[in-house]
Amino acid sequence: LLGALSGTKESIKRGKDWLLAHSDNAYDVVRQLRRAMAAQAEPERRLFMMYLLNDVLHHCLKKRDVPEQLDPFSAALLHD
């Protein structure tokens, strides 16, 4: 997923869709994303990963029934 990630809308959407489909494993996904971002030497690639994470969090926020209740990805980011 991250190896093929680019800054295009299609690439970010594909990544977001994949992450959302695997939200049961949000903690593991977030941990791997953090590791990948820390290991990535190219600032542009880190930016693409941040775009992806932003899209996921924005989508999750819009879908919340109760704004105060955290979605799996927000919880993983805050508690990892």
Short mmCIF file of N, CA, C and O in Angstrom, two decimals:
data_model
loop_
_atom_site.label_atom_id
_atom_site.label_comp_id
_atom_site.label_asym_id
_atom_site.label_seq_id
_atom_site.Cartn_x
_atom_site.Cartn_y
_atom_site.Cartn_z
N LEU A 1 0.82 -1.20 0.00
CA LEU A 1 0.00 0.00 0.00
C LEU A 1 0.86 1.25 0.00
O LEU A 1 0.72 2.10 -0.86
N LEU A 2 1.74 1.38 0.98
CA LEU A 2 2.54 2.60 1.09
C LEU A 2 3.58 2.71 -0.01
O LEU A 2 3.93 3.82 -0.41
N GLY A 3 4.06 1.58 -0.49
CA GLY A 3 5.05 1.61 -1.57
C GLY A 3 4.49 2.19 -2.86
O GLY A 3 5.21 2.82 -3.62
N ALA A 4 3.20 2.00 -3.09
CA ALA A 4 2.57 2.49 -4.30
C ALA A 4 1.88 3.85 -4.10
O ALA A 4 1.31 4.38 -5.04
N LEU A 5 1.96 4.39 -2.89
CA LEU A 5 1.27 5.64 -2.58
C LEU A 5 1.92 6.81 -3.30
O LEU A 5 3.14 6.98 -3.28
N SER A 6 1.08 7.62 -3.94
CA SER A 6 1.56 8.86 -4.56
C SER A 6 0.63 9.97 -4.11
O SER A 6 -0.30 9.74 -3.35
N GLY A 7 0.87 11.16 -4.58
CA GLY A 7 0.08 12.31 -4.15
C GLY A 7 -1.19 12.52 -4.95
O GLY A 7 -1.89 13.51 -4.72
N THR A 8 -1.51 11.60 -5.86
CA THR A 8 -2.72 11.80 -6.67
C THR A 8 -3.97 11.50 -5.83
O THR A 8 -3.93 10.73 -4.87
N LYS A 9 -5.07 12.10 -6.23
CA LYS A 9 -6.34 11.87 -5.53
C LYS A 9 -6.71 10.40 -5.56
O LYS A 9 -7.20 9.86 -4.57
N GLU A 10 -6.48 9.75 -6.70
CA GLU A 10 -6.84 8.35 -6.84
C GLU A 10 -6.02 7.47 -5.90
O GLU A 10 -6.54 6.55 -5.28
N SER A 11 -4.73 7.77 -5.79
CA SER A 11 -3.86 6.98 -4.92
C SER A 11 -4.25 7.15 -3.46
O SER A 11 -4.33 6.17 -2.71
N ILE A 12 -4.51 8.38 -3.05
CA ILE A 12 -4.91 8.65 -1.67
C ILE A 12 -6.25 7.97 -1.38
O ILE A 12 -6.44 7.36 -0.33
N LYS A 13 -7.18 8.04 -2.32
CA LYS A 13 -8.50 7.41 -2.13
C LYS A 13 -8.37 5.89 -2.02
O LYS A 13 -9.00 5.28 -1.16
N ARG A 14 -7.55 5.30 -2.88
CA ARG A 14 -7.33 3.84 -2.80
C ARG A 14 -6.75 3.46 -1.44
O ARG A 14 -7.18 2.49 -0.83
N GLY A 15 -5.78 4.24 -0.98
CA GLY A 15 -5.19 3.97 0.32
C GLY A 15 -6.20 4.13 1.45
O GLY A 15 -6.27 3.31 2.36
N LYS A 16 -7.01 5.19 1.38
CA LYS A 16 -8.04 5.42 2.39
C LYS A 16 -9.03 4.27 2.41
O LYS A 16 -9.37 3.75 3.48
N ASP A 17 -9.48 3.86 1.25
CA ASP A 17 -10.44 2.75 1.17
C ASP A 17 -9.86 1.48 1.77
O ASP A 17 -10.55 0.74 2.47
N TRP A 18 -8.59 1.22 1.49
CA TRP A 18 -7.94 0.02 2.05
C TRP A 18 -7.87 0.12 3.56
O TRP A 18 -8.19 -0.83 4.27
N LEU A 19 -7.43 1.27 4.08
CA LEU A 19 -7.32 1.44 5.52
C LEU A 19 -8.67 1.29 6.20
O LEU A 19 -8.79 0.64 7.24
N LEU A 20 -9.69 1.89 5.63
CA LEU A 20 -11.03 1.79 6.22
C LEU A 20 -11.55 0.36 6.19
O LEU A 20 -12.24 -0.08 7.12
N ALA A 21 -11.21 -0.39 5.15
CA ALA A 21 -11.62 -1.79 5.06
C ALA A 21 -10.91 -2.64 6.12
O ALA A 21 -11.39 -3.72 6.47
N HIS A 22 -9.80 -2.14 6.64
CA HIS A 22 -9.03 -2.87 7.65
C HIS A 22 -9.06 -2.15 9.00
O HIS A 22 -8.13 -2.27 9.80
N SER A 23 -10.14 -1.44 9.27
CA SER A 23 -10.23 -0.66 10.51
C SER A 23 -10.26 -1.54 11.75
O SER A 23 -9.97 -1.06 12.85
N ASP A 24 -10.58 -2.83 11.59
CA ASP A 24 -10.52 -3.74 12.74
C ASP A 24 -9.10 -3.85 13.29
O ASP A 24 -8.90 -4.21 14.44
N ASN A 25 -8.13 -3.55 12.44
CA ASN A 25 -6.72 -3.62 12.82
C ASN A 25 -6.10 -2.23 12.89
O ASN A 25 -4.92 -2.05 12.59
N ALA A 26 -6.88 -1.23 13.29
CA ALA A 26 -6.44 0.16 13.27
C ALA A 26 -5.15 0.38 14.06
O ALA A 26 -4.27 1.11 13.61
N TYR A 27 -5.03 -0.25 15.22
CA TYR A 27 -3.81 -0.06 16.01
C TYR A 27 -2.57 -0.54 15.27
O TYR A 27 -1.54 0.14 15.24
N ASP A 28 -2.67 -1.71 14.66
CA ASP A 28 -1.53 -2.24 13.91
C ASP A 28 -1.24 -1.38 12.67
O ASP A 28 -0.08 -1.13 12.35
N VAL A 29 -2.28 -0.94 11.99
CA VAL A 29 -2.12 -0.12 10.80
C VAL A 29 -1.44 1.20 11.16
O VAL A 29 -0.49 1.64 10.50
N VAL A 30 -1.90 1.84 12.22
CA VAL A 30 -1.31 3.12 12.65
C VAL A 30 0.14 2.91 13.07
O VAL A 30 1.01 3.72 12.75
N ARG A 31 0.43 1.84 13.77
CA ARG A 31 1.81 1.56 14.19
C ARG A 31 2.72 1.42 12.97
O ARG A 31 3.82 1.98 12.93
N GLN A 32 2.25 0.68 11.97
CA GLN A 32 3.05 0.50 10.75
C GLN A 32 3.21 1.82 9.98
O GLN A 32 4.28 2.09 9.42
N LEU A 33 2.16 2.60 9.95
CA LEU A 33 2.22 3.89 9.27
C LEU A 33 3.23 4.81 9.96
O LEU A 33 4.02 5.49 9.30
N ARG A 34 3.22 4.83 11.27
CA ARG A 34 4.20 5.64 12.02
C ARG A 34 5.63 5.18 11.73
O ARG A 34 6.52 6.00 11.53
N ARG A 35 5.83 3.89 11.73
CA ARG A 35 7.17 3.36 11.43
C ARG A 35 7.61 3.73 10.03
O ARG A 35 8.76 4.12 9.80
N ALA A 36 6.69 3.59 9.08
CA ALA A 36 7.02 3.93 7.69
C ALA A 36 7.34 5.41 7.54
O ALA A 36 8.28 5.78 6.82
N MET A 37 6.59 6.26 8.23
CA MET A 37 6.85 7.69 8.14
C MET A 37 8.21 8.03 8.77
O MET A 37 8.96 8.84 8.22
N ALA A 38 8.52 7.42 9.88
CA ALA A 38 9.79 7.69 10.55
C ALA A 38 10.98 7.20 9.72
O ALA A 38 12.04 7.82 9.72
N ALA A 39 10.79 6.10 9.01
CA ALA A 39 11.88 5.53 8.21
C ALA A 39 12.02 6.19 6.84
O ALA A 39 13.05 6.03 6.18
N GLN A 40 11.01 6.92 6.42
CA GLN A 40 11.01 7.51 5.08
C GLN A 40 11.92 8.74 5.04
O GLN A 40 11.72 9.70 5.77
N ALA A 41 12.91 8.70 4.17
CA ALA A 41 13.87 9.80 4.06
C ALA A 41 13.36 10.92 3.15
O ALA A 41 13.76 12.07 3.31
N GLU A 42 12.46 10.59 2.24
CA GLU A 42 11.97 11.60 1.30
C GLU A 42 10.80 12.37 1.90
O GLU A 42 9.75 11.80 2.19
N PRO A 43 10.96 13.68 2.08
CA PRO A 43 9.87 14.49 2.66
C PRO A 43 8.56 14.40 1.85
O PRO A 43 7.49 14.40 2.43
N GLU A 44 8.67 14.30 0.54
CA GLU A 44 7.47 14.22 -0.29
C GLU A 44 6.68 12.96 0.00
O GLU A 44 5.45 12.98 0.08
N ARG A 45 7.36 11.84 0.21
CA ARG A 45 6.68 10.57 0.53
C ARG A 45 6.01 10.65 1.90
O ARG A 45 4.92 10.15 2.09
N ARG A 46 6.67 11.30 2.86
CA ARG A 46 6.05 11.49 4.18
C ARG A 46 4.81 12.36 4.04
O ARG A 46 3.80 12.11 4.71
N LEU A 47 4.88 13.35 3.19
CA LEU A 47 3.72 14.21 2.96
C LEU A 47 2.55 13.41 2.39
O LEU A 47 1.41 13.59 2.82
N PHE A 48 2.82 12.51 1.48
CA PHE A 48 1.76 11.67 0.92
C PHE A 48 1.12 10.81 2.01
O PHE A 48 -0.10 10.63 2.03
N MET A 49 1.93 10.30 2.91
CA MET A 49 1.40 9.51 4.02
C MET A 49 0.54 10.37 4.93
O MET A 49 -0.49 9.92 5.44
N MET A 50 0.94 11.62 5.12
CA MET A 50 0.14 12.53 5.94
C MET A 50 -1.18 12.86 5.24
O MET A 50 -2.22 12.96 5.89
N TYR A 51 -1.15 13.02 3.92
CA TYR A 51 -2.39 13.23 3.16
C TYR A 51 -3.33 12.05 3.38
O TYR A 51 -4.53 12.23 3.58
N LEU A 52 -2.78 10.85 3.31
CA LEU A 52 -3.57 9.64 3.49
C LEU A 52 -4.20 9.60 4.88
O LEU A 52 -5.41 9.38 5.02
N LEU A 53 -3.41 9.84 5.89
CA LEU A 53 -3.91 9.83 7.25
C LEU A 53 -4.96 10.92 7.46
O LEU A 53 -5.99 10.70 8.09
N ASN A 54 -4.74 12.08 6.89
CA ASN A 54 -5.71 13.17 6.98
C ASN A 54 -7.04 12.77 6.35
O ASN A 54 -8.11 13.02 6.92
N ASP A 55 -6.98 12.14 5.19
CA ASP A 55 -8.21 11.70 4.52
C ASP A 55 -8.97 10.67 5.36
O ASP A 55 -10.20 10.74 5.46
N VAL A 56 -8.24 9.74 5.95
CA VAL A 56 -8.87 8.72 6.79
C VAL A 56 -9.54 9.38 8.00
O VAL A 56 -10.71 9.10 8.31
N LEU A 57 -8.83 10.25 8.68
CA LEU A 57 -9.38 10.89 9.87
C LEU A 57 -10.57 11.78 9.52
O LEU A 57 -11.57 11.81 10.25
N HIS A 58 -10.48 12.50 8.42
CA HIS A 58 -11.60 13.35 7.99
C HIS A 58 -12.83 12.49 7.69
O HIS A 58 -13.95 12.83 8.10
N HIS A 59 -12.64 11.40 6.98
CA HIS A 59 -13.75 10.49 6.67
C HIS A 59 -14.38 9.95 7.95
O HIS A 59 -15.61 9.93 8.09
N CYS A 60 -13.54 9.51 8.88
CA CYS A 60 -14.05 8.95 10.13
C CYS A 60 -14.81 9.99 10.94
O CYS A 60 -15.85 9.68 11.54
N LEU A 61 -14.33 11.21 10.97
CA LEU A 61 -15.00 12.27 11.71
C LEU A 61 -16.38 12.55 11.14
O LEU A 61 -17.35 12.72 11.88
N LYS A 62 -16.48 12.55 9.81
CA LYS A 62 -17.77 12.80 9.17
C LYS A 62 -18.77 11.69 9.43
O LYS A 62 -19.97 11.92 9.46
N LYS A 63 -18.28 10.47 9.64
CA LYS A 63 -19.15 9.31 9.81
C LYS A 63 -19.53 9.02 11.26
O LYS A 63 -20.34 8.14 11.52
N ARG A 64 -18.96 9.75 12.19
CA ARG A 64 -19.26 9.50 13.61
C ARG A 64 -20.70 9.84 13.93
O ARG A 64 -21.20 10.89 13.56
N ASP A 65 -21.36 8.95 14.67
CA ASP A 65 -22.71 9.23 15.14
C ASP A 65 -22.66 10.17 16.34
O ASP A 65 -23.48 11.07 16.47
N VAL A 66 -21.70 9.93 17.19
CA VAL A 66 -21.49 10.75 18.38
C VAL A 66 -20.12 11.41 18.25
O VAL A 66 -19.10 10.71 18.30
N PRO A 67 -20.08 12.74 18.05
CA PRO A 67 -18.79 13.39 17.82
C PRO A 67 -17.74 13.14 18.90
O PRO A 67 -16.55 13.10 18.61
N GLU A 68 -18.18 12.94 20.13
CA GLU A 68 -17.23 12.72 21.22
C GLU A 68 -16.65 11.31 21.25
O GLU A 68 -15.67 11.04 21.93
N GLN A 69 -17.29 10.40 20.53
CA GLN A 69 -16.83 9.00 20.51
C GLN A 69 -15.75 8.84 19.44
O GLN A 69 -15.96 9.19 18.28
N LEU A 70 -14.62 8.32 19.81
CA LEU A 70 -13.51 8.17 18.87
C LEU A 70 -13.71 6.97 17.95
O LEU A 70 -14.17 5.92 18.39
N ASP A 71 -13.33 7.15 16.71
CA ASP A 71 -13.30 6.05 15.75
C ASP A 71 -12.01 5.27 15.99
O ASP A 71 -11.13 5.72 16.71
N PRO A 72 -11.88 4.08 15.41
CA PRO A 72 -10.70 3.25 15.67
C PRO A 72 -9.37 3.93 15.31
O PRO A 72 -8.38 3.76 16.02
N PHE A 73 -9.32 4.70 14.22
CA PHE A 73 -8.07 5.31 13.82
C PHE A 73 -7.68 6.47 14.73
O PHE A 73 -6.52 6.61 15.10
N SER A 74 -8.64 7.29 15.13
CA SER A 74 -8.35 8.37 16.06
C SER A 74 -7.88 7.81 17.40
O SER A 74 -6.92 8.30 17.98
N ALA A 75 -8.56 6.79 17.86
CA ALA A 75 -8.17 6.16 19.13
C ALA A 75 -6.75 5.58 19.03
O ALA A 75 -5.96 5.73 19.96
N ALA A 76 -6.45 4.95 17.92
CA ALA A 76 -5.12 4.36 17.74
C ALA A 76 -4.03 5.44 17.73
O ALA A 76 -2.96 5.26 18.31
N LEU A 77 -4.32 6.56 17.10
CA LEU A 77 -3.33 7.64 17.06
C LEU A 77 -3.10 8.25 18.44
O LEU A 77 -1.98 8.60 18.80
N LEU A 78 -4.16 8.36 19.21
CA LEU A 78 -4.04 8.97 20.52
C LEU A 78 -3.44 8.05 21.57
O LEU A 78 -2.87 8.52 22.55
N HIS A 79 -3.59 6.75 21.38
CA HIS A 79 -3.20 5.82 22.43
C HIS A 79 -2.04 4.91 22.07
O HIS A 79 -1.69 4.03 22.84
N ASP A 80 -1.45 5.09 20.93
CA ASP A 80 -0.34 4.22 20.53
C ASP A 80 0.96 4.73 21.12
O ASP A 80 1.29 5.83 21.17
#
